[in-house]
């Protein structure tokens, strides 16, 4: 018996309406149980199926269920780049942004940030990496006039360009903080702020004004604004007298921005929510040397950490700031001779402190200038060793490199759309 011919067009429409009606019959609970089993990239494509799918996938309940189902954890990488110099023209080859990592997720080409420099084929950008928070990265087009900032997600390759800041000053301390679940107009969205603090150069620090100007961009308003901080003591205004080129970016801890400047007076802290500024005094034992590579600031599990090397007694020390105040707790102290090494040709006296590991409480990163390698120090067993990066990292550069810890959250952070307005 000959089977009847089936019209492919008619069958396609029937399948489409049938599948649509089947999805409509599913409760939200059943649909969530189905969708959380998908890999991340196909799941993001499901947002375009319908408004219901997009709304459901964007809820905090679904995101938490998806993360728990797949047992996702934060992933860590270390960006590094040669020191920028704005006084002279830089060859783009010397400003290459590189990344060292342990997780294969960072093999994605987006983490090279090349999609930013190739976004305009007529003008190949020379990018400077500046900061990151909650999966978003802040960088700038280093040679553009006026300066142009970009905020991007390397995983999704989404980005947005910011309007020019009020001033075109290049030598600034920079801060970047991102809230991936900001409630705005009864909806959850991503919001971020960029903070610029100008480095004022003068012959004597006491010639500085007691008023500190901050330029702040808010993604919700789409505008730059200026805020002025009046110094409450005779030393606060000296914090930004000189530029710490190795760490010009603020460390974000519990939503606050913390700058490790070259001043002996402390860590400058800014709250982007209420606009309050204050200075956290450094531990009593700290006497900052002229060499900036012997101290660093970082964050672990919502706690601020500070590491320092003392030339007086040849000891490395690591402190953690206690909650709600300026009291530092000494976590670790080790003499240079007590540090064992599993790495050949390591000159311990030529190591530069980079950053505490944001996900491992026992690890601190160093850059060994003699071997041009990143090494990690385990405070538990007092051992210097090579990190478990997928590829060997050897930095060949005539310029002093800058290093930036990057933490990738288990759920991609959306890059918000910015409505740009005229500056007031």
Short mmCIF file of C-alpha atoms in Angstrom, two decimals:
data_model
loop_
_atom_site.label_atom_id
_atom_site.label_comp_id
_atom_site.label_asym_id
_atom_site.label_seq_id
_atom_site.Cartn_x
_atom_site.Cartn_y
_atom_site.Cartn_z
CA UNK A 1 0.00 0.00 0.00
CA UNK A 2 1.31 3.37 -1.01
CA UNK A 3 1.59 5.84 1.89
CA UNK A 4 -0.05 9.22 1.29
CA UNK A 5 2.19 12.13 0.43
CA UNK A 6 2.79 14.61 3.23
CA UNK A 7 3.16 18.28 2.54
CA UNK A 8 6.39 19.49 4.22
CA UNK A 9 5.01 23.01 4.60
CA UNK A 10 1.83 21.87 6.28
CA UNK A 11 3.72 19.48 8.54
CA UNK A 12 6.17 22.25 9.57
CA UNK A 13 3.33 24.53 10.63
CA UNK A 14 1.67 21.72 12.51
CA UNK A 15 4.88 20.89 14.38
CA UNK A 16 5.46 24.53 15.24
CA UNK A 17 1.97 25.05 16.63
CA UNK A 18 2.08 21.73 18.47
CA UNK A 19 5.43 22.48 20.12
CA UNK A 20 4.25 25.98 21.02
CA UNK A 21 1.09 24.62 22.61
CA UNK A 22 3.12 22.01 24.51
CA UNK A 23 5.35 24.69 26.00
CA UNK A 24 2.29 26.73 26.94
CA UNK A 25 0.90 23.78 28.86
CA UNK A 26 4.08 23.40 30.93
CA UNK A 27 4.09 25.08 34.30
CA UNK A 28 7.00 27.37 35.18
CA UNK A 29 8.35 24.71 37.55
CA UNK A 30 8.45 22.03 34.82
CA UNK A 31 9.93 24.44 32.29
CA UNK A 32 12.69 25.42 34.75
CA UNK A 33 13.48 21.76 35.42
CA UNK A 34 13.86 21.31 31.65
CA UNK A 35 15.90 24.41 30.88
CA UNK A 36 18.43 24.08 33.72
CA UNK A 37 19.76 20.93 32.06
CA UNK A 38 20.89 22.80 28.95
CA UNK A 39 24.47 24.01 28.43
CA UNK A 40 24.94 27.75 28.89
CA UNK A 41 25.22 28.81 25.23
CA UNK A 42 22.05 26.98 24.02
CA UNK A 43 20.28 28.29 27.10
CA UNK A 44 21.06 31.89 26.16
CA UNK A 45 19.64 31.22 22.69
CA UNK A 46 16.39 30.08 24.31
CA UNK A 47 15.79 33.65 25.46
CA UNK A 48 14.80 34.52 21.88
CA UNK A 49 12.07 31.84 21.71
CA UNK A 50 9.46 33.89 23.53
CA UNK A 51 8.96 36.62 26.08
CA UNK A 52 8.07 33.98 28.65
CA UNK A 53 11.34 32.11 28.12
CA UNK A 54 13.38 35.30 28.36
CA UNK A 55 11.66 36.47 31.54
CA UNK A 56 11.91 33.06 33.20
CA UNK A 57 15.61 32.58 32.41
CA UNK A 58 16.38 36.08 33.74
CA UNK A 59 14.86 35.52 37.20
CA UNK A 60 17.14 35.14 40.21
CA UNK A 61 15.37 31.88 41.09
CA UNK A 62 16.27 30.34 37.72
CA UNK A 63 19.87 31.60 37.85
CA UNK A 64 20.40 30.12 41.33
CA UNK A 65 18.76 26.83 40.28
CA UNK A 66 20.96 26.63 37.17
CA UNK A 67 24.16 27.30 39.12
CA UNK A 68 23.27 24.74 41.80
CA UNK A 69 22.35 22.10 39.22
CA UNK A 70 25.65 22.39 37.36
CA UNK A 71 27.74 22.95 40.51
CA UNK A 72 29.34 26.01 38.96
CA UNK A 73 31.96 27.95 40.88
CA UNK A 74 33.76 31.20 40.20
CA UNK A 75 36.79 30.89 37.90
CA UNK A 76 39.99 32.90 38.24
CA UNK A 77 42.44 34.36 35.74
CA UNK A 78 45.25 36.91 35.83
CA UNK A 79 45.40 39.59 33.15
CA UNK A 80 48.72 41.31 32.56
CA UNK A 81 49.92 44.10 30.30
CA UNK A 82 53.02 46.24 29.86
CA UNK A 83 53.09 49.55 31.65
CA UNK A 84 51.44 52.36 29.63
CA UNK A 85 53.22 55.63 28.97
CA UNK A 86 51.10 58.54 27.85
CA UNK A 87 54.02 60.91 27.37
CA UNK A 88 55.25 59.04 24.30
CA UNK A 89 53.68 57.15 21.46
CA UNK A 90 53.45 53.43 22.30
CA UNK A 91 53.83 50.77 19.69
CA UNK A 92 50.71 48.55 19.87
CA UNK A 93 52.85 45.41 20.12
CA UNK A 94 54.10 46.60 23.53
CA UNK A 95 50.53 47.05 24.85
CA UNK A 96 49.29 43.51 24.20
CA UNK A 97 46.79 42.28 26.79
CA UNK A 98 47.54 38.71 27.90
CA UNK A 99 45.83 36.35 30.32
CA UNK A 100 47.03 33.45 32.47
CA UNK A 101 44.44 30.95 33.65
CA UNK A 102 43.71 27.48 35.00
CA UNK A 103 40.16 26.91 33.72
CA UNK A 104 39.58 26.04 30.02
CA UNK A 105 36.63 28.47 29.94
CA UNK A 106 39.20 31.24 29.41
CA UNK A 107 40.25 29.61 26.12
CA UNK A 108 37.33 31.48 24.58
CA UNK A 109 38.72 34.10 22.14
CA UNK A 110 36.70 36.84 23.79
CA UNK A 111 39.04 36.93 26.78
CA UNK A 112 41.79 38.41 24.60
CA UNK A 113 39.48 41.45 24.21
CA UNK A 114 40.34 41.45 20.50
CA UNK A 115 36.66 41.98 19.65
CA UNK A 116 37.05 45.53 21.00
CA UNK A 117 40.09 46.44 18.93
CA UNK A 118 38.49 44.92 15.83
CA UNK A 119 35.08 46.55 16.31
CA UNK A 120 36.14 49.36 13.98
CA UNK A 121 38.25 48.00 11.16
CA UNK A 122 39.29 51.51 10.16
CA UNK A 123 40.87 52.25 13.54
CA UNK A 124 42.73 49.42 15.24
CA UNK A 125 42.53 50.28 18.93
CA UNK A 126 45.42 50.14 21.36
CA UNK A 127 43.63 48.98 24.49
CA UNK A 128 44.64 49.46 28.08
CA UNK A 129 43.15 47.07 30.64
CA UNK A 130 42.00 49.00 33.72
CA UNK A 131 39.79 47.00 36.09
CA UNK A 132 37.11 44.33 36.44
CA UNK A 133 34.24 43.45 38.75
CA UNK A 134 31.54 40.76 38.70
CA UNK A 135 32.57 39.50 35.26
CA UNK A 136 32.68 42.86 33.46
CA UNK A 137 35.92 44.53 32.34
CA UNK A 138 36.75 48.23 32.10
CA UNK A 139 39.36 49.25 29.54
CA UNK A 140 40.15 52.29 27.44
CA UNK A 141 41.45 53.26 24.03
CA UNK A 142 44.86 54.42 25.23
CA UNK A 143 45.75 56.67 22.28
CA UNK A 144 42.40 58.30 21.60
CA UNK A 145 41.78 61.98 22.26
CA UNK A 146 39.48 62.46 24.10
CA UNK A 147 39.85 59.26 26.06
CA UNK A 148 37.23 56.56 25.42
CA UNK A 149 36.25 53.95 28.00
CA UNK A 150 34.70 50.56 27.21
CA UNK A 151 32.84 48.19 29.53
CA UNK A 152 32.59 44.67 28.19
CA UNK A 153 31.85 41.05 29.04
CA UNK A 154 34.68 38.92 27.56
CA UNK A 155 32.57 35.77 27.71
CA UNK A 156 29.62 37.10 25.68
CA UNK A 157 31.68 39.68 23.71
CA UNK A 158 29.10 42.36 24.52
CA UNK A 159 30.39 45.86 25.16
CA UNK A 160 29.38 49.49 25.47
CA UNK A 161 31.38 52.70 24.95
CA UNK A 162 31.05 55.46 27.53
CA UNK A 163 30.77 59.18 26.74
CA UNK A 164 33.97 61.20 27.30
CA UNK A 165 34.69 62.20 30.91
CA UNK A 166 34.48 65.87 31.97
CA UNK A 167 38.27 66.28 31.77
CA UNK A 168 40.79 64.63 29.48
CA UNK A 169 43.38 64.02 32.21
CA UNK A 170 45.22 60.76 31.50
CA UNK A 171 47.08 60.19 34.75
CA UNK A 172 44.29 59.09 37.08
CA UNK A 173 43.48 56.47 39.64
CA UNK A 174 40.52 54.49 38.35
CA UNK A 175 37.71 52.61 40.05
CA UNK A 176 35.08 50.26 38.60
CA UNK A 177 32.24 48.60 40.49
CA UNK A 178 29.39 46.54 39.00
CA UNK A 179 26.09 45.41 40.50
CA UNK A 180 24.69 42.56 38.35
CA UNK A 181 21.32 42.55 40.16
CA UNK A 182 20.36 46.20 40.54
CA UNK A 183 16.64 46.92 41.03
CA UNK A 184 15.62 49.80 38.77
CA UNK A 185 12.04 50.68 37.74
CA UNK A 186 10.79 47.45 39.36
CA UNK A 187 13.12 45.37 37.19
CA UNK A 188 16.50 43.77 37.84
CA UNK A 189 19.28 45.01 35.62
CA UNK A 190 23.06 45.44 35.60
CA UNK A 191 24.43 48.76 36.76
CA UNK A 192 28.01 50.01 37.13
CA UNK A 193 30.01 53.07 38.07
CA UNK A 194 33.39 54.31 36.88
CA UNK A 195 35.35 56.63 39.20
CA UNK A 196 38.33 58.78 38.18
CA UNK A 197 40.62 60.47 40.71
CA UNK A 198 43.12 62.87 39.20
CA UNK A 199 46.77 62.73 40.24
CA UNK A 200 47.78 66.32 40.95
CA UNK A 201 51.49 66.91 40.56
CA UNK A 202 53.27 69.68 42.45
CA UNK A 203 56.67 70.27 43.96
CA UNK A 204 55.54 69.82 47.55
CA UNK A 205 52.55 67.75 48.72
CA UNK A 206 51.51 70.50 51.12
CA UNK A 207 50.79 72.72 48.13
CA UNK A 208 47.84 70.44 47.28
CA UNK A 209 44.33 71.65 47.85
CA UNK A 210 42.40 70.03 50.70
CA UNK A 211 39.59 69.35 48.21
CA UNK A 212 39.72 66.16 46.14
CA UNK A 213 37.70 65.97 42.92
CA UNK A 214 36.16 62.69 41.76
CA UNK A 215 34.66 62.19 38.28
CA UNK A 216 31.96 59.52 38.36
CA UNK A 217 30.07 57.83 35.53
CA UNK A 218 26.79 56.04 36.36
CA UNK A 219 25.35 53.57 33.83
CA UNK A 220 21.78 54.22 35.07
CA UNK A 221 21.86 57.96 34.39
CA UNK A 222 24.25 57.71 31.44
CA UNK A 223 26.12 60.79 32.71
CA UNK A 224 29.41 61.82 34.24
CA UNK A 225 29.15 63.87 37.42
CA UNK A 226 31.72 65.51 39.67
CA UNK A 227 31.93 65.08 43.42
CA UNK A 228 34.22 66.91 45.82
CA UNK A 229 35.70 65.38 48.95
CA UNK A 230 36.83 67.77 51.69
CA UNK A 231 39.80 66.39 53.60
CA UNK A 232 39.09 65.85 57.30
CA UNK A 233 42.79 65.64 58.18
CA UNK A 234 46.01 67.21 57.01
CA UNK A 235 47.14 64.04 55.25
CA UNK A 236 44.13 62.77 53.28
CA UNK A 237 44.71 65.14 50.36
CA UNK A 238 48.27 63.83 49.95
CA UNK A 239 47.06 60.31 49.03
CA UNK A 240 46.94 61.10 45.31
CA UNK A 241 50.04 63.28 45.14
CA UNK A 242 51.90 60.63 43.08
CA UNK A 243 50.81 57.89 40.70
CA UNK A 244 51.22 54.21 41.59
CA UNK A 245 51.42 53.00 37.99
CA UNK A 246 51.49 49.34 39.04
CA UNK A 247 48.11 49.52 40.81
CA UNK A 248 46.16 52.54 39.60
CA UNK A 249 42.90 50.56 39.86
CA UNK A 250 40.80 50.29 42.99
CA UNK A 251 40.24 46.96 44.75
CA UNK A 252 36.51 46.31 45.16
CA UNK A 253 35.47 44.82 48.49
CA UNK A 254 31.81 44.67 49.57
CA UNK A 255 30.90 47.26 46.96
CA UNK A 256 33.49 49.79 48.19
CA UNK A 257 36.46 51.05 46.17
CA UNK A 258 39.89 50.93 47.84
CA UNK A 259 43.01 52.54 46.35
CA UNK A 260 46.53 51.55 47.35
CA UNK A 261 48.42 54.78 46.66
CA UNK A 262 52.06 55.65 47.25
CA UNK A 263 51.24 57.50 50.44
CA UNK A 264 52.30 56.22 53.84
CA UNK A 265 49.04 57.46 55.33
CA UNK A 266 46.72 54.65 54.29
CA UNK A 267 44.19 53.21 51.85
CA UNK A 268 41.67 55.66 50.37
CA UNK A 269 38.12 54.27 50.35
CA UNK A 270 35.08 55.51 48.42
CA UNK A 271 31.49 54.29 48.78
CA UNK A 272 29.79 54.69 45.36
CA UNK A 273 26.32 54.35 46.92
CA UNK A 274 26.36 57.24 49.38
CA UNK A 275 29.44 59.12 48.13
CA UNK A 276 31.32 58.89 51.42
CA UNK A 277 35.13 58.85 51.49
CA UNK A 278 37.50 57.86 54.25
CA UNK A 279 41.07 56.75 54.84
CA UNK A 280 41.97 53.37 56.38
CA UNK A 281 45.28 53.55 58.17
CA UNK A 282 47.86 50.92 57.28
CA UNK A 283 49.16 48.43 59.87
CA UNK A 284 51.60 49.99 62.32
CA UNK A 285 54.45 47.80 61.08
CA UNK A 286 54.19 49.12 57.53
CA UNK A 287 56.77 51.59 56.35
CA UNK A 288 56.31 51.80 52.62
CA UNK A 289 59.58 51.74 50.68
CA UNK A 290 60.18 53.83 47.62
CA UNK A 291 59.89 50.68 45.49
CA UNK A 292 56.21 50.17 44.70
CA UNK A 293 56.53 46.46 43.90
CA UNK A 294 56.99 45.47 47.57
CA UNK A 295 53.37 45.91 48.65
CA UNK A 296 49.92 45.08 47.27
CA UNK A 297 46.23 45.27 48.12
CA UNK A 298 43.62 42.60 47.38
CA UNK A 299 40.37 40.98 48.43
CA UNK A 300 39.30 37.53 49.55
CA UNK A 301 35.76 36.47 50.50
CA UNK A 302 34.60 40.00 51.28
CA UNK A 303 37.71 40.86 53.33
CA UNK A 304 40.38 43.38 52.38
CA UNK A 305 43.95 42.05 52.44
CA UNK A 306 47.26 43.89 52.44
CA UNK A 307 50.72 42.38 51.85
CA UNK A 308 54.03 44.11 52.42
CA UNK A 309 57.76 43.40 52.45
CA UNK A 310 59.93 45.12 55.04
CA UNK A 311 63.54 45.86 54.19
CA UNK A 312 64.21 46.35 57.90
CA UNK A 313 63.78 42.69 58.87
CA UNK A 314 63.42 40.98 55.42
CA UNK A 315 59.93 39.71 56.30
CA UNK A 316 56.81 39.41 54.17
CA UNK A 317 53.61 40.07 56.10
CA UNK A 318 49.97 39.61 55.13
CA UNK A 319 47.13 41.32 57.01
CA UNK A 320 43.34 41.15 56.77
CA UNK A 321 41.06 44.04 57.69
CA UNK A 322 38.50 43.19 60.35
CA UNK A 323 34.84 43.99 59.74
CA UNK A 324 33.56 47.47 60.40
CA UNK A 325 36.75 49.27 61.29
CA UNK A 326 40.39 49.99 60.68
CA UNK A 327 41.93 47.17 62.70
CA UNK A 328 44.27 44.85 60.78
CA UNK A 329 44.77 41.19 61.74
CA UNK A 330 48.19 39.71 60.92
CA UNK A 331 47.60 36.46 58.99
CA UNK A 332 51.10 35.48 57.96
CA UNK A 333 54.72 36.43 58.51
CA UNK A 334 57.68 34.79 56.79
CA UNK A 335 61.35 35.65 56.53
CA UNK A 336 62.91 35.66 53.08
CA UNK A 337 65.19 32.74 54.05
CA UNK A 338 62.20 30.65 55.21
CA UNK A 339 60.54 30.71 51.80
CA UNK A 340 61.22 27.42 50.03
CA UNK A 341 61.10 27.26 46.26
CA UNK A 342 60.32 24.51 43.76
CA UNK A 343 61.16 26.80 40.83
CA UNK A 344 64.66 27.02 39.41
CA UNK A 345 66.45 30.32 38.96
CA UNK A 346 64.20 32.25 41.36
CA UNK A 347 65.84 35.28 42.94
CA UNK A 348 63.65 35.91 45.98
CA UNK A 349 65.08 39.39 46.44
CA UNK A 350 63.85 40.40 42.97
CA UNK A 351 60.22 39.36 43.41
CA UNK A 352 57.37 41.85 43.07
CA UNK A 353 54.14 41.41 45.01
CA UNK A 354 51.15 41.16 42.67
CA UNK A 355 47.96 40.26 44.49
CA UNK A 356 46.38 37.88 46.99
CA UNK A 357 44.40 35.12 45.28
CA UNK A 358 40.72 36.17 45.37
CA UNK A 359 39.48 32.54 45.59
CA UNK A 360 42.24 30.78 47.57
CA UNK A 361 43.02 32.15 51.05
CA UNK A 362 46.53 30.66 51.17
CA UNK A 363 47.93 31.95 47.87
CA UNK A 364 49.71 35.20 47.03
CA UNK A 365 51.05 35.92 43.54
CA UNK A 366 54.50 37.30 42.78
CA UNK A 367 56.27 38.31 39.61
CA UNK A 368 59.88 37.18 39.52
CA UNK A 369 61.75 39.76 37.47
CA UNK A 370 64.90 37.63 37.10
CA UNK A 371 63.07 34.76 35.40
CA UNK A 372 60.18 36.83 33.97
CA UNK A 373 57.65 34.42 35.50
CA UNK A 374 54.53 34.62 37.63
CA UNK A 375 54.93 32.48 40.75
CA UNK A 376 52.60 31.75 43.65
CA UNK A 377 53.44 31.52 47.33
CA UNK A 378 51.51 29.09 49.55
CA UNK A 379 51.29 30.53 53.05
CA UNK A 380 50.34 27.12 54.43
CA UNK A 381 53.61 25.37 53.59
CA UNK A 382 55.77 28.44 52.85
CA UNK A 383 56.57 27.24 49.33
CA UNK A 384 57.09 29.23 46.12
CA UNK A 385 55.87 27.35 43.06
CA UNK A 386 54.60 27.84 39.54
CA UNK A 387 50.83 28.31 39.32
CA UNK A 388 48.75 25.57 37.70
CA UNK A 389 48.14 27.62 34.58
CA UNK A 390 47.22 25.74 31.43
CA UNK A 391 50.15 27.24 29.56
CA UNK A 392 53.53 28.38 30.85
CA UNK A 393 53.59 32.13 31.39
CA UNK A 394 56.85 33.91 30.67
CA UNK A 395 56.65 37.68 30.36
CA UNK A 396 59.25 39.16 28.05
CA UNK A 397 58.93 42.92 28.35
CA UNK A 398 61.27 45.87 28.71
CA UNK A 399 58.47 47.73 30.48
CA UNK A 400 57.19 46.96 33.96
CA UNK A 401 54.01 44.89 33.57
CA UNK A 402 50.75 45.53 35.39
CA UNK A 403 48.63 42.66 36.72
CA UNK A 404 44.86 42.46 37.23
CA UNK A 405 43.03 39.59 38.98
CA UNK A 406 39.84 38.62 37.15
CA UNK A 407 37.03 36.50 38.62
CA UNK A 408 34.45 35.02 36.25
CA UNK A 409 31.09 34.49 37.99
CA UNK A 410 29.11 31.30 37.25
CA UNK A 411 26.39 33.28 35.47
CA UNK A 412 27.22 35.81 32.70
CA UNK A 413 26.73 39.43 33.70
CA UNK A 414 24.71 41.40 31.17
CA UNK A 415 26.17 44.60 29.75
CA UNK A 416 23.53 47.30 30.21
CA UNK A 417 22.32 49.60 27.48
CA UNK A 418 23.35 53.17 28.24
CA UNK A 419 21.18 56.12 27.32
CA UNK A 420 23.75 58.86 26.76
CA UNK A 421 22.73 62.39 27.71
CA UNK A 422 24.26 65.81 27.52
CA UNK A 423 26.64 66.52 30.38
CA UNK A 424 25.27 68.97 32.89
#
